[in-house]
GROMACS .gro file of C-alpha atoms in nm:
model
  510
    1MET     CA    1   1.814   1.371   0.818
    2PRO     CA    2   1.546   1.430   1.086
    3VAL     CA    3   1.388   1.769   1.143
    4THR     CA    4   1.566   1.974   1.411
    5HIS     CA    5   1.352   2.041   1.718
    6SER     CA    6   1.375   2.270   2.014
    7PRO     CA    7   1.426   2.119   2.360
    8GLU     CA    8   1.048   2.142   2.404
    9GLN     CA    9   0.979   1.878   2.136
   10THR     CA   10   0.699   1.650   2.246
   11ILE     CA   11   0.850   1.314   2.143
   12ALA     CA   12   1.210   1.257   2.249
   13SER     CA   13   1.439   1.077   2.003
   14ASP     CA   14   1.536   0.821   2.268
   15ARG     CA   15   1.177   0.700   2.305
   16THR     CA   16   1.105   0.335   2.226
   17VAL     CA   17   0.787   0.313   2.020
   18ARG     CA   18   0.663  -0.006   1.861
   19LEU     CA   19   0.402  -0.069   1.593
   20LEU     CA   20   0.122  -0.323   1.606
   21ASP     CA   21  -0.011  -0.412   1.263
   22THR     CA   22  -0.377  -0.510   1.237
   23THR     CA   23  -0.403  -0.533   0.857
   24LEU     CA   24  -0.495  -0.901   0.884
   25ARG     CA   25  -0.783  -0.822   1.121
   26ASP     CA   26  -0.906  -0.462   1.119
   27GLY     CA   27  -0.771  -0.397   0.770
   28GLU     CA   28  -0.957  -0.699   0.637
   29GLN     CA   29  -1.279  -0.548   0.770
   30ALA     CA   30  -1.265  -0.288   0.493
   31PRO     CA   31  -1.562  -0.337   0.258
   32GLY     CA   32  -1.488  -0.589  -0.017
   33VAL     CA   33  -1.163  -0.715   0.135
   34SER     CA   34  -1.114  -1.084   0.210
   35LEU     CA   35  -0.775  -1.248   0.254
   36SER     CA   36  -0.701  -1.617   0.202
   37PRO     CA   37  -0.474  -1.806   0.443
   38ASP     CA   38  -0.195  -1.795   0.182
   39GLU     CA   39  -0.232  -1.418   0.146
   40LYS     CA   40  -0.226  -1.371   0.523
   41VAL     CA   41   0.094  -1.575   0.543
   42GLU     CA   42   0.257  -1.368   0.268
   43ILE     CA   43   0.161  -1.041   0.437
   44ALA     CA   44   0.275  -1.166   0.778
   45ARG     CA   45   0.615  -1.257   0.636
   46SER     CA   46   0.643  -0.912   0.482
   47LEU     CA   47   0.551  -0.748   0.813
   48GLU     CA   48   0.821  -0.955   0.980
   49ARG     CA   49   1.079  -0.839   0.724
   50ALA     CA   50   0.981  -0.481   0.797
   51GLY     CA   51   1.034  -0.535   1.169
   52VAL     CA   52   0.677  -0.491   1.295
   53SER     CA   53   0.662  -0.582   1.665
   54VAL     CA   54   0.310  -0.724   1.695
   55ILE     CA   55   0.094  -0.882   1.423
   56GLU     CA   56  -0.277  -0.919   1.491
   57ALA     CA   57  -0.347  -1.217   1.265
   58GLY     CA   58  -0.727  -1.211   1.281
   59SER     CA   59  -1.030  -1.286   1.495
   60ALA     CA   60  -1.037  -1.652   1.600
   61CYS     CA   61  -1.408  -1.621   1.676
   62THR     CA   62  -1.492  -1.550   1.310
   63GLY     CA   63  -1.491  -1.912   1.196
   64ALA     CA   64  -1.292  -2.223   1.112
   65GLY     CA   65  -1.134  -2.066   0.803
   66GLU     CA   66  -1.010  -1.770   1.002
   67ARG     CA   67  -0.867  -1.997   1.269
   68GLN     CA   68  -0.685  -2.193   1.001
   69ALA     CA   69  -0.533  -1.869   0.870
   70ILE     CA   70  -0.426  -1.757   1.218
   71SER     CA   71  -0.271  -2.097   1.285
   72ARG     CA   72  -0.079  -2.073   0.957
   73VAL     CA   73   0.067  -1.743   1.075
   74THR     CA   74   0.159  -1.874   1.420
   75ASP     CA   75   0.327  -2.174   1.256
   76LEU     CA   76   0.573  -1.934   1.088
   77ASP     CA   77   0.749  -1.892   1.424
   78LEU     CA   78   0.802  -1.521   1.367
   79ASP     CA   79   1.000  -1.289   1.590
   80ALA     CA   80   0.692  -1.066   1.601
   81ARG     CA   81   0.427  -1.141   1.862
   82VAL     CA   82   0.123  -1.296   1.689
   83THR     CA   83  -0.215  -1.219   1.843
   84SER     CA   84  -0.589  -1.263   1.798
   85PHE     CA   85  -0.879  -1.026   1.853
   86CYS     CA   86  -1.125  -1.147   2.117
   87ARG     CA   87  -1.464  -1.018   2.218
   88GLY     CA   88  -1.539  -0.989   2.589
   89MET     CA   89  -1.613  -1.359   2.644
   90LYS     CA   90  -1.409  -1.657   2.758
   91GLY     CA   91  -1.512  -1.864   2.455
   92ASP     CA   92  -1.324  -1.626   2.226
   93ILE     CA   93  -1.010  -1.666   2.435
   94ASP     CA   94  -1.042  -2.045   2.410
   95LEU     CA   95  -1.067  -2.022   2.031
   96ALA     CA   96  -0.757  -1.803   2.023
   97LEU     CA   97  -0.571  -2.056   2.239
   98ASP     CA   98  -0.659  -2.325   1.985
   99CYS     CA   99  -0.463  -2.121   1.727
  100ASP     CA  100  -0.153  -2.116   1.949
  101VAL     CA  101  -0.126  -1.737   1.948
  102ASP     CA  102   0.116  -1.546   2.169
  103GLY     CA  103  -0.144  -1.304   2.294
  104VAL     CA  104  -0.495  -1.164   2.274
  105HIS     CA  105  -0.665  -0.828   2.247
  106ILE     CA  106  -0.970  -0.841   2.472
  107VAL     CA  107  -1.215  -0.577   2.353
  108VAL     CA  108  -1.454  -0.447   2.618
  109PRO     CA  109  -1.690  -0.149   2.605
  110ALA     CA  110  -1.565   0.181   2.746
  111SER     CA  111  -1.830   0.441   2.659
  112ASP     CA  112  -2.179   0.434   2.807
  113ARG     CA  113  -2.311   0.403   2.454
  114HIS     CA  114  -2.132   0.068   2.424
  115VAL     CA  115  -2.161  -0.048   2.787
  116GLU     CA  116  -2.535   0.005   2.809
  117GLY     CA  117  -2.656   0.036   2.450
  118LYS     CA  118  -2.448  -0.234   2.280
  119VAL     CA  119  -2.364  -0.487   2.551
  120GLY     CA  120  -2.661  -0.416   2.779
  121THR     CA  121  -2.468  -0.420   3.105
  122SER     CA  122  -2.368  -0.174   3.377
  123ARG     CA  123  -2.040   0.001   3.439
  124GLU     CA  124  -1.966  -0.209   3.749
  125ASP     CA  125  -2.053  -0.540   3.585
  126ASN     CA  126  -1.835  -0.443   3.290
  127LEU     CA  127  -1.539  -0.389   3.524
  128GLU     CA  128  -1.599  -0.724   3.694
  129ASN     CA  129  -1.625  -0.910   3.362
  130THR     CA  130  -1.307  -0.744   3.233
  131ALA     CA  131  -1.109  -0.850   3.539
  132GLU     CA  132  -1.231  -1.210   3.503
  133LEU     CA  133  -1.141  -1.225   3.134
  134VAL     CA  134  -0.791  -1.087   3.192
  135ALA     CA  135  -0.726  -1.330   3.476
  136TYR     CA  136  -0.848  -1.620   3.262
  137ALA     CA  137  -0.620  -1.525   2.972
  138LYS     CA  138  -0.319  -1.473   3.199
  139ASP     CA  139  -0.383  -1.812   3.362
  140HIS     CA  140  -0.326  -1.955   3.012
  141ASP     CA  141   0.007  -1.771   2.975
  142LEU     CA  142  -0.114  -1.523   2.715
  143TRP     CA  143   0.013  -1.171   2.658
  144VAL     CA  144  -0.296  -0.955   2.715
  145GLU     CA  145  -0.397  -0.615   2.589
  146VAL     CA  146  -0.736  -0.479   2.691
  147ILE     CA  147  -0.892  -0.243   2.437
  148GLY     CA  148  -1.146   0.003   2.573
  149GLU     CA  149  -1.378   0.021   2.274
  150ASP     CA  150  -1.505   0.370   2.193
  151GLY     CA  151  -1.266   0.505   2.454
  152SER     CA  152  -1.253   0.845   2.288
  153ARG     CA  153  -1.622   0.896   2.372
  154ALA     CA  154  -1.601   0.745   2.720
  155ASP     CA  155  -1.616   0.931   3.048
  156LEU     CA  156  -1.247   0.975   3.130
  157ASP     CA  157  -1.288   0.889   3.496
  158TYR     CA  158  -1.455   0.561   3.402
  159LEU     CA  159  -1.195   0.494   3.132
  160GLU     CA  160  -0.928   0.527   3.402
  161ARG     CA  161  -1.114   0.282   3.624
  162LEU     CA  162  -1.141   0.036   3.334
  163ALA     CA  163  -0.768   0.061   3.263
  164GLU     CA  164  -0.678   0.030   3.631
  165THR     CA  165  -0.901  -0.276   3.669
  166SER     CA  166  -0.743  -0.437   3.362
  167LEU     CA  167  -0.385  -0.375   3.475
  168GLU     CA  168  -0.450  -0.487   3.833
  169ALA     CA  169  -0.598  -0.811   3.697
  170GLY     CA  170  -0.271  -0.875   3.514
  171ALA     CA  171  -0.316  -0.718   3.169
  172ASP     CA  172   0.012  -0.627   3.003
  173ARG     CA  173  -0.129  -0.303   2.867
  174PHE     CA  174  -0.443  -0.100   2.804
  175CYS     CA  175  -0.536   0.050   2.468
  176PHE     CA  176  -0.702   0.387   2.412
  177ALA     CA  177  -0.928   0.333   2.111
  178ASP     CA  178  -1.070   0.611   1.896
  179THR     CA  179  -1.298   0.350   1.743
  180VAL     CA  180  -1.495   0.578   1.513
  181GLY     CA  181  -1.227   0.838   1.440
  182HIS     CA  182  -1.424   1.086   1.648
  183THR     CA  183  -1.174   1.287   1.847
  184GLY     CA  184  -0.884   1.527   1.807
  185PRO     CA  185  -0.525   1.547   1.930
  186GLU     CA  186  -0.599   1.756   2.240
  187HIS     CA  187  -0.846   1.506   2.386
  188THR     CA  188  -0.627   1.215   2.277
  189HIS     CA  189  -0.331   1.365   2.460
  190GLU     CA  190  -0.531   1.427   2.776
  191ALA     CA  191  -0.682   1.077   2.783
  192VAL     CA  192  -0.358   0.893   2.708
  193SER     CA  193  -0.165   1.103   2.961
  194ARG     CA  194  -0.402   0.992   3.234
  195LEU     CA  195  -0.389   0.629   3.122
  196ALA     CA  196  -0.009   0.628   3.093
  197ASP     CA  197   0.015   0.719   3.462
  198LEU     CA  198  -0.145   0.382   3.536
  199GLY     CA  199   0.073   0.158   3.318
  200PRO     CA  200   0.169   0.068   2.958
  201VAL     CA  201  -0.074   0.218   2.708
  202SER     CA  202  -0.139   0.172   2.335
  203ALA     CA  203  -0.328   0.384   2.083
  204HIS     CA  204  -0.576   0.272   1.817
  205THR     CA  205  -0.682   0.554   1.585
  206HIS     CA  206  -0.900   0.583   1.276
  207ASP     CA  207  -0.897   0.836   0.993
  208ASP     CA  208  -1.262   0.943   0.971
  209LEU     CA  209  -1.165   1.307   1.030
  210GLY     CA  210  -0.830   1.275   0.856
  211LEU     CA  211  -0.664   1.288   1.199
  212GLY     CA  212  -0.537   0.931   1.229
  213VAL     CA  213  -0.166   1.018   1.223
  214THR     CA  214  -0.215   1.338   1.424
  215ASN     CA  215  -0.395   1.150   1.701
  216ALA     CA  216  -0.141   0.867   1.695
  217LEU     CA  217   0.144   1.117   1.742
  218ALA     CA  218  -0.052   1.294   2.016
  219ALA     CA  219  -0.090   0.959   2.192
  220VAL     CA  220   0.282   0.886   2.164
  221SER     CA  221   0.370   1.232   2.296
  222ALA     CA  222   0.141   1.161   2.593
  223GLY     CA  223   0.312   0.833   2.677
  224ALA     CA  224   0.179   0.561   2.447
  225ASP     CA  225   0.455   0.324   2.336
  226LEU     CA  226   0.257   0.098   2.101
  227VAL     CA  227   0.054   0.222   1.802
  228HIS     CA  228  -0.204   0.011   1.619
  229CYS     CA  229  -0.179   0.058   1.238
  230THR     CA  230  -0.271  -0.103   0.909
  231VAL     CA  231  -0.069  -0.113   0.588
  232ASP     CA  232  -0.203   0.137   0.332
  233GLY     CA  233  -0.445   0.265   0.599
  234LEU     CA  234  -0.694  -0.014   0.527
  235GLY     CA  235  -0.992  -0.048   0.756
  236GLU     CA  236  -1.359   0.015   0.804
  237ARG     CA  237  -1.510   0.341   0.677
  238ALA     CA  238  -1.222   0.586   0.615
  239GLY     CA  239  -0.967   0.335   0.738
  240ASN     CA  240  -0.719   0.297   1.022
  241VAL     CA  241  -0.408   0.506   1.066
  242ALA     CA  242  -0.154   0.398   0.803
  243LEU     CA  243   0.149   0.209   0.929
  244GLU     CA  244   0.379   0.368   0.673
  245GLU     CA  245   0.267   0.720   0.766
  246VAL     CA  246   0.317   0.671   1.140
  247ALA     CA  247   0.657   0.512   1.080
  248ILE     CA  248   0.792   0.788   0.854
  249ALA     CA  249   0.646   1.066   1.072
  250LEU     CA  250   0.815   0.930   1.384
  251ASP     CA  251   1.141   0.876   1.198
  252HIS     CA  252   1.158   1.197   0.997
  253VAL     CA  253   1.012   1.443   1.246
  254TYR     CA  254   1.125   1.295   1.577
  255ASP     CA  255   1.415   1.063   1.486
  256VAL     CA  256   1.232   0.769   1.645
  257GLU     CA  257   1.285   0.440   1.460
  258THR     CA  258   1.004   0.184   1.457
  259LEU     CA  259   1.077  -0.046   1.162
  260ASP     CA  260   1.285  -0.094   0.846
  261LEU     CA  261   1.147   0.184   0.629
  262GLU     CA  262   1.309   0.048   0.313
  263GLU     CA  263   1.060  -0.242   0.325
  264VAL     CA  264   0.757  -0.014   0.338
  265TYR     CA  265   0.687   0.024  -0.034
  266ASP     CA  266   0.715  -0.346  -0.117
  267LEU     CA  267   0.490  -0.420   0.182
  268ALA     CA  268   0.232  -0.170   0.055
  269GLN     CA  269   0.234  -0.326  -0.292
  270ILE     CA  270   0.191  -0.678  -0.151
  271VAL     CA  271  -0.111  -0.569   0.053
  272ALA     CA  272  -0.262  -0.377  -0.240
  273ARG     CA  273  -0.236  -0.681  -0.467
  274ALA     CA  274  -0.378  -0.918  -0.206
  275THR     CA  275  -0.672  -0.697  -0.115
  276GLY     CA  276  -0.745  -0.555  -0.459
  277VAL     CA  277  -0.754  -0.205  -0.307
  278GLN     CA  278  -0.562   0.029  -0.534
  279LEU     CA  279  -0.340   0.292  -0.377
  280PRO     CA  280  -0.450   0.652  -0.442
  281PRO     CA  281  -0.176   0.820  -0.649
  282ASN     CA  282  -0.146   1.105  -0.398
  283LYS     CA  283  -0.115   0.873  -0.096
  284ALA     CA  284   0.166   0.981   0.134
  285VAL     CA  285   0.479   0.764   0.126
  286ILE     CA  286   0.346   0.491  -0.104
  287GLY     CA  287   0.131   0.667  -0.368
  288GLU     CA  288   0.252   0.682  -0.729
  289ASN     CA  289   0.288   1.060  -0.712
  290ALA     CA  290   0.467   1.076  -0.374
  291PHE     CA  291   0.806   1.123  -0.543
  292THR     CA  292   0.693   1.229  -0.890
  293HIS     CA  293   0.764   1.578  -1.026
  294GLU     CA  294   0.602   1.733  -1.334
  295SER     CA  295   0.611   2.108  -1.279
  296GLY     CA  296   0.894   2.273  -1.469
  297ILE     CA  297   1.004   2.473  -1.164
  298HIS     CA  298   0.996   2.168  -0.937
  299THR     CA  299   1.166   1.942  -1.190
  300ASP     CA  300   1.443   2.192  -1.256
  301GLY     CA  301   1.494   2.247  -0.884
  302THR     CA  302   1.498   1.875  -0.810
  303LEU     CA  303   1.754   1.810  -1.082
  304LYS     CA  304   1.978   2.076  -0.928
  305ASP     CA  305   1.922   1.964  -0.567
  306ASP     CA  306   1.721   1.651  -0.493
  307LYS     CA  307   1.623   1.791  -0.152
  308MET     CA  308   1.472   2.103  -0.307
  309TYR     CA  309   1.115   1.972  -0.327
  310GLU     CA  310   1.118   1.651  -0.121
  311PRO     CA  311   1.096   1.612   0.259
  312TYR     CA  312   1.310   1.299   0.254
  313ALA     CA  313   1.484   1.083  -0.005
  314PRO     CA  314   1.256   0.831  -0.179
  315GLU     CA  315   1.514   0.559  -0.116
  316THR     CA  316   1.433   0.595   0.255
  317VAL     CA  317   1.108   0.409   0.196
  318GLY     CA  318   1.222   0.186  -0.089
  319ARG     CA  319   1.111   0.422  -0.366
  320GLU     CA  320   1.271   0.595  -0.664
  321ARG     CA  321   1.226   0.951  -0.783
  322ARG     CA  322   1.030   0.994  -1.107
  323LEU     CA  323   1.006   1.291  -1.340
  324ALA     CA  324   0.666   1.291  -1.508
  325LEU     CA  325   0.583   1.452  -1.840
  326GLY     CA  326   0.286   1.679  -1.896
  327LYS     CA  327   0.167   2.032  -1.964
  328HIS     CA  328   0.377   2.167  -1.675
  329THR     CA  329   0.703   2.005  -1.783
  330GLY     CA  330   0.988   2.238  -1.874
  331ARG     CA  331   1.298   2.185  -2.086
  332ALA     CA  332   1.506   2.052  -1.797
  333GLY     CA  333   1.252   1.779  -1.731
  334VAL     CA  334   1.227   1.685  -2.098
  335ARG     CA  335   1.605   1.672  -2.133
  336ALA     CA  336   1.634   1.450  -1.825
  337ALA     CA  337   1.365   1.215  -1.959
  338LEU     CA  338   1.534   1.193  -2.298
  339GLU     CA  339   1.869   1.115  -2.136
  340GLU     CA  340   1.704   0.844  -1.929
  341HIS     CA  341   1.595   0.677  -2.254
  342GLY     CA  342   1.930   0.730  -2.423
  343VAL     CA  343   1.797   0.986  -2.673
  344GLU     CA  344   2.034   1.261  -2.790
  345ALA     CA  345   1.892   1.600  -2.883
  346ASP     CA  346   2.038   1.950  -2.916
  347ASP     CA  347   1.896   2.256  -2.740
  348ASP     CA  348   1.663   2.353  -3.026
  349GLU     CA  349   1.529   2.000  -3.053
  350VAL     CA  350   1.471   1.980  -2.677
  351ALA     CA  351   1.280   2.309  -2.693
  352GLU     CA  352   1.058   2.177  -2.975
  353ILE     CA  353   0.998   1.847  -2.796
  354ALA     CA  354   0.906   2.036  -2.478
  355THR     CA  355   0.657   2.248  -2.674
  356ARG     CA  356   0.490   1.940  -2.821
  357VAL     CA  357   0.478   1.770  -2.481
  358THR     CA  358   0.302   2.077  -2.341
  359GLU     CA  359   0.055   2.079  -2.631
  360LEU     CA  360  -0.025   1.714  -2.572
  361GLY     CA  361  -0.080   1.783  -2.203
  362ASP     CA  362  -0.304   2.080  -2.287
  363ARG     CA  363  -0.536   1.836  -2.465
  364GLY     CA  364  -0.585   1.649  -2.138
  365ARG     CA  365  -0.349   1.366  -2.226
  366ARG     CA  366  -0.115   1.203  -1.980
  367VAL     CA  367   0.219   1.198  -2.162
  368THR     CA  368   0.378   0.853  -2.145
  369ASP     CA  369   0.729   0.737  -2.229
  370ALA     CA  370   0.606   0.612  -2.564
  371ASP     CA  371   0.456   0.953  -2.644
  372LEU     CA  372   0.784   1.127  -2.561
  373LEU     CA  373   0.991   0.889  -2.773
  374ALA     CA  374   0.754   0.921  -3.069
  375ILE     CA  375   0.774   1.301  -3.049
  376ALA     CA  376   1.152   1.288  -3.019
  377GLU     CA  377   1.185   1.063  -3.323
  378ASP     CA  378   0.972   1.302  -3.527
  379VAL     CA  379   1.162   1.613  -3.414
  380THR     CA  380   1.512   1.469  -3.453
  381GLY     CA  381   1.428   1.279  -3.772
  382ASP     CA  382   1.566   0.964  -3.613
  383ASP     CA  383   1.301   0.726  -3.744
  384ARG     CA  384   1.334   0.361  -3.656
  385ASP     CA  385   1.183   0.035  -3.766
  386ARG     CA  386   0.968  -0.135  -3.508
  387VAL     CA  387   1.113  -0.445  -3.348
  388VAL     CA  388   0.773  -0.586  -3.249
  389ASP     CA  389   0.438  -0.500  -3.404
  390LEU     CA  390   0.090  -0.645  -3.346
  391LEU     CA  391  -0.063  -0.758  -3.677
  392ASP     CA  392  -0.369  -0.947  -3.558
  393LEU     CA  393  -0.540  -1.050  -3.236
  394SER     CA  394  -0.836  -1.272  -3.155
  395ALA     CA  395  -0.960  -1.371  -2.811
  396THR     CA  396  -1.256  -1.573  -2.684
  397SER     CA  397  -1.390  -1.635  -2.336
  398GLY     CA  398  -1.710  -1.821  -2.413
  399GLY     CA  399  -1.568  -2.166  -2.342
  400ALA     CA  400  -1.443  -2.320  -2.022
  401VAL     CA  401  -1.094  -2.175  -2.069
  402PRO     CA  402  -1.037  -1.829  -2.220
  403THR     CA  403  -0.807  -1.851  -2.524
  404ALA     CA  404  -0.633  -1.604  -2.752
  405SER     CA  405  -0.411  -1.604  -3.059
  406VAL     CA  406  -0.180  -1.332  -3.188
  407ARG     CA  407   0.010  -1.263  -3.507
  408LEU     CA  408   0.319  -1.048  -3.459
  409SER     CA  409   0.588  -0.902  -3.677
  410VAL     CA  410   0.912  -0.961  -3.488
  411ASP     CA  411   1.217  -0.798  -3.642
  412GLY     CA  412   1.052  -0.845  -3.984
  413GLU     CA  413   0.960  -1.208  -3.917
  414GLU     CA  414   0.594  -1.306  -3.881
  415ARG     CA  415   0.511  -1.516  -3.576
  416VAL     CA  416   0.183  -1.673  -3.466
  417ALA     CA  417   0.112  -1.808  -3.119
  418SER     CA  418  -0.180  -1.887  -2.890
  419GLY     CA  419  -0.231  -1.891  -2.516
  420THR     CA  420  -0.481  -1.952  -2.238
  421GLY     CA  421  -0.543  -1.766  -1.916
  422SER     CA  422  -0.785  -1.666  -1.642
  423GLY     CA  423  -0.951  -1.421  -1.881
  424PRO     CA  424  -0.917  -1.295  -2.239
  425VAL     CA  425  -0.656  -1.032  -2.146
  426ASP     CA  426  -0.448  -1.287  -1.955
  427ALA     CA  427  -0.477  -1.533  -2.243
  428ALA     CA  428  -0.370  -1.271  -2.498
  429VAL     CA  429  -0.069  -1.170  -2.287
  430SER     CA  430   0.030  -1.537  -2.264
  431ALA     CA  431   0.008  -1.563  -2.643
  432VAL     CA  432   0.234  -1.259  -2.689
  433ARG     CA  433   0.493  -1.403  -2.452
  434GLU     CA  434   0.477  -1.735  -2.634
  435ALA     CA  435   0.537  -1.563  -2.968
  436LEU     CA  436   0.834  -1.363  -2.840
  437GLY     CA  437   0.998  -1.646  -2.651
  438SER     CA  438   1.277  -1.582  -2.404
  439MET     CA  439   1.324  -1.223  -2.519
  440ALA     CA  440   0.986  -1.132  -2.368
  441ASP     CA  441   1.132  -1.150  -2.019
  442ALA     CA  442   1.008  -0.806  -1.922
  443GLU     CA  443   0.792  -0.779  -1.611
  444LEU     CA  444   0.452  -0.613  -1.610
  445GLU     CA  445   0.508  -0.368  -1.324
  446SER     CA  446   0.171  -0.194  -1.336
  447TYR     CA  447  -0.156  -0.224  -1.523
  448HIS     CA  448  -0.429   0.037  -1.497
  449VAL     CA  449  -0.760   0.080  -1.672
  450ASP     CA  450  -0.759   0.457  -1.657
  451ALA     CA  451  -1.084   0.562  -1.822
  452VAL     CA  452  -1.393   0.417  -1.979
  453THR     CA  453  -1.619   0.649  -2.177
  454GLY     CA  454  -1.990   0.585  -2.198
  455GLY     CA  455  -2.234   0.544  -2.483
  456THR     CA  456  -2.226   0.334  -2.798
  457ASP     CA  457  -1.877   0.462  -2.886
  458ALA     CA  458  -1.730   0.362  -2.550
  459VAL     CA  459  -1.351   0.362  -2.535
  460VAL     CA  460  -1.129   0.208  -2.268
  461THR     CA  461  -0.781   0.342  -2.194
  462VAL     CA  462  -0.523   0.098  -2.061
  463GLU     CA  463  -0.186   0.206  -1.925
  464VAL     CA  464   0.094  -0.042  -1.863
  465THR     CA  465   0.446  -0.008  -1.729
  466MET     CA  466   0.690  -0.281  -1.826
  467VAL     CA  467   1.038  -0.332  -1.685
  468ARG     CA  468   1.331  -0.514  -1.844
  469ASP     CA  469   1.666  -0.520  -1.666
  470ASP     CA  470   1.704  -0.165  -1.534
  471ARG     CA  471   1.477   0.004  -1.790
  472SER     CA  472   1.106   0.077  -1.771
  473VAL     CA  473   0.859   0.209  -2.026
  474THR     CA  474   0.504   0.331  -1.972
  475VAL     CA  475   0.253   0.317  -2.257
  476ALA     CA  476  -0.116   0.409  -2.272
  477ARG     CA  477  -0.348   0.292  -2.548
  478SER     CA  478  -0.718   0.352  -2.610
  479GLU     CA  479  -0.942   0.106  -2.791
  480ALA     CA  480  -1.305   0.000  -2.798
  481ASP     CA  481  -1.200  -0.338  -2.658
  482ILE     CA  482  -1.007  -0.381  -2.332
  483THR     CA  483  -0.820  -0.687  -2.460
  484ARG     CA  484  -0.692  -0.507  -2.769
  485ALA     CA  485  -0.604  -0.197  -2.567
  486SER     CA  486  -0.411  -0.409  -2.317
  487VAL     CA  487  -0.220  -0.612  -2.575
  488THR     CA  488  -0.141  -0.311  -2.794
  489ALA     CA  489  -0.002  -0.124  -2.494
  490MET     CA  490   0.204  -0.424  -2.387
  491VAL     CA  491   0.343  -0.486  -2.736
  492ASP     CA  492   0.432  -0.118  -2.777
  493ALA     CA  493   0.613  -0.122  -2.442
  494LEU     CA  494   0.804  -0.438  -2.534
  495ASP     CA  495   0.894  -0.285  -2.869
  496ARG     CA  496   1.049   0.016  -2.695
  497LEU     CA  497   1.238  -0.199  -2.444
  498LEU     CA  498   1.374  -0.435  -2.709
  499ALA     CA  499   1.471  -0.150  -2.940
  500ALA     CA  500   1.670   0.005  -2.656
  501ASP     CA  501   1.880  -0.310  -2.629
  502GLN     CA  502   2.008  -0.258  -2.983
  503GLN     CA  503   2.064  -0.627  -3.027
  504PRO     CA  504   1.901  -0.885  -3.257
  505LEU     CA  505   1.598  -1.064  -3.124
  506ALA     CA  506   1.640  -1.433  -3.047
  507PRO     CA  507   1.406  -1.677  -3.221
  508ALA     CA  508   1.101  -1.794  -3.032
  509ASP     CA  509   1.142  -2.092  -2.805
  510ASP     CA  510   1.025  -2.414  -2.964
   0.00000   0.00000   0.00000
């Protein structure tokens, strides 16, 4: 349900606003990020599923490998327009044409700092060169957007002249670029308003001042109908404006639809895995904590009315609500967590379990599912025999191929297995799966190395979440060795999942 606005709302619900995703170009310019052609293809397909209108696949001028990746994306024959970034030179346009793109973004200087200091030209020569580049690209049947680089620091009168020159030469649109995340919403609104009077205008904002979304919305309210974004807010320095944040803000606040929001979370996870950039837990929309409640007051309120402490339903963006356990958790939250795991407890037992959960949280511990279940078993006296237990583990990575062997107790039966992998942890996990056979069909949903202490007694803490059918269990284990911590956590999670099935374990596959 969108927020109700007065008639003076700045973005009307009947506005058509589209999103241009530049994760594959500007997002990849984030330090340490490099995407393979296969990864670009996977992300492009995900963007298509989400309904993104324009996909900037890369910069054809970067090199042969980049051109191969762009060509792979254009070969997908997507409904989205596929484009390439081009510097202000005809050679870049030719390279983009070789990739069979639908359009180009011709980036030309807008501020005097860039016109004179970076490019070493004059304002008038810059206008002439821009007109020639646009005409050349249009002669080759390309969709053309001219981006006025550093537009937020440009003289507005000159920025207008640059936009007018671009549009008169045949450009399909002009983009206002806050290249260094320098400006605020008031200036953005003024600049875009003046540009929108000339023709179609886009907005490209960065988050250096934490104003990426604010400036993007200011641009839309001023007349922009295309917003440049990146998934997860990837980008240089503090990043670009996040696609998922712009999309939910337009939908929730102004009732303006831009894409299929239910695809947003899966898209964010795909990009995070491909780039290796982990999502901050408090990240809006897609962070782990976005729909997680620990506080007793908030948990109790959410259980009574799921709109009590959430701006919109998590299902809107492909998420699920989660009740976390910790020092702030009250009885209602503990009872809900126990019911989720199928544990029965009376009021007195719930009160005792809640007290112990709080005590554990007071010691600085994050309370996992395994912690809760262990406390519950102790309080209720409902002890159980383990289904799976790790008896021994050895792993080596000195040779060409990392190998590992494990000895497990599985429903009272001892099993030994070995495995190989890309590293000792991967090899040990393979060995565990080999030992358990087809019953180890749980998926490793998340794997985090949460903390490493220093000194000679260094300890690493590994937290894993494993999912089997419609059940998930989170376990954290601390050991001196990351391989042992990882395998112990995984085995403990599998033990909990298998015990919940209450069915005999099948023998290992031969």
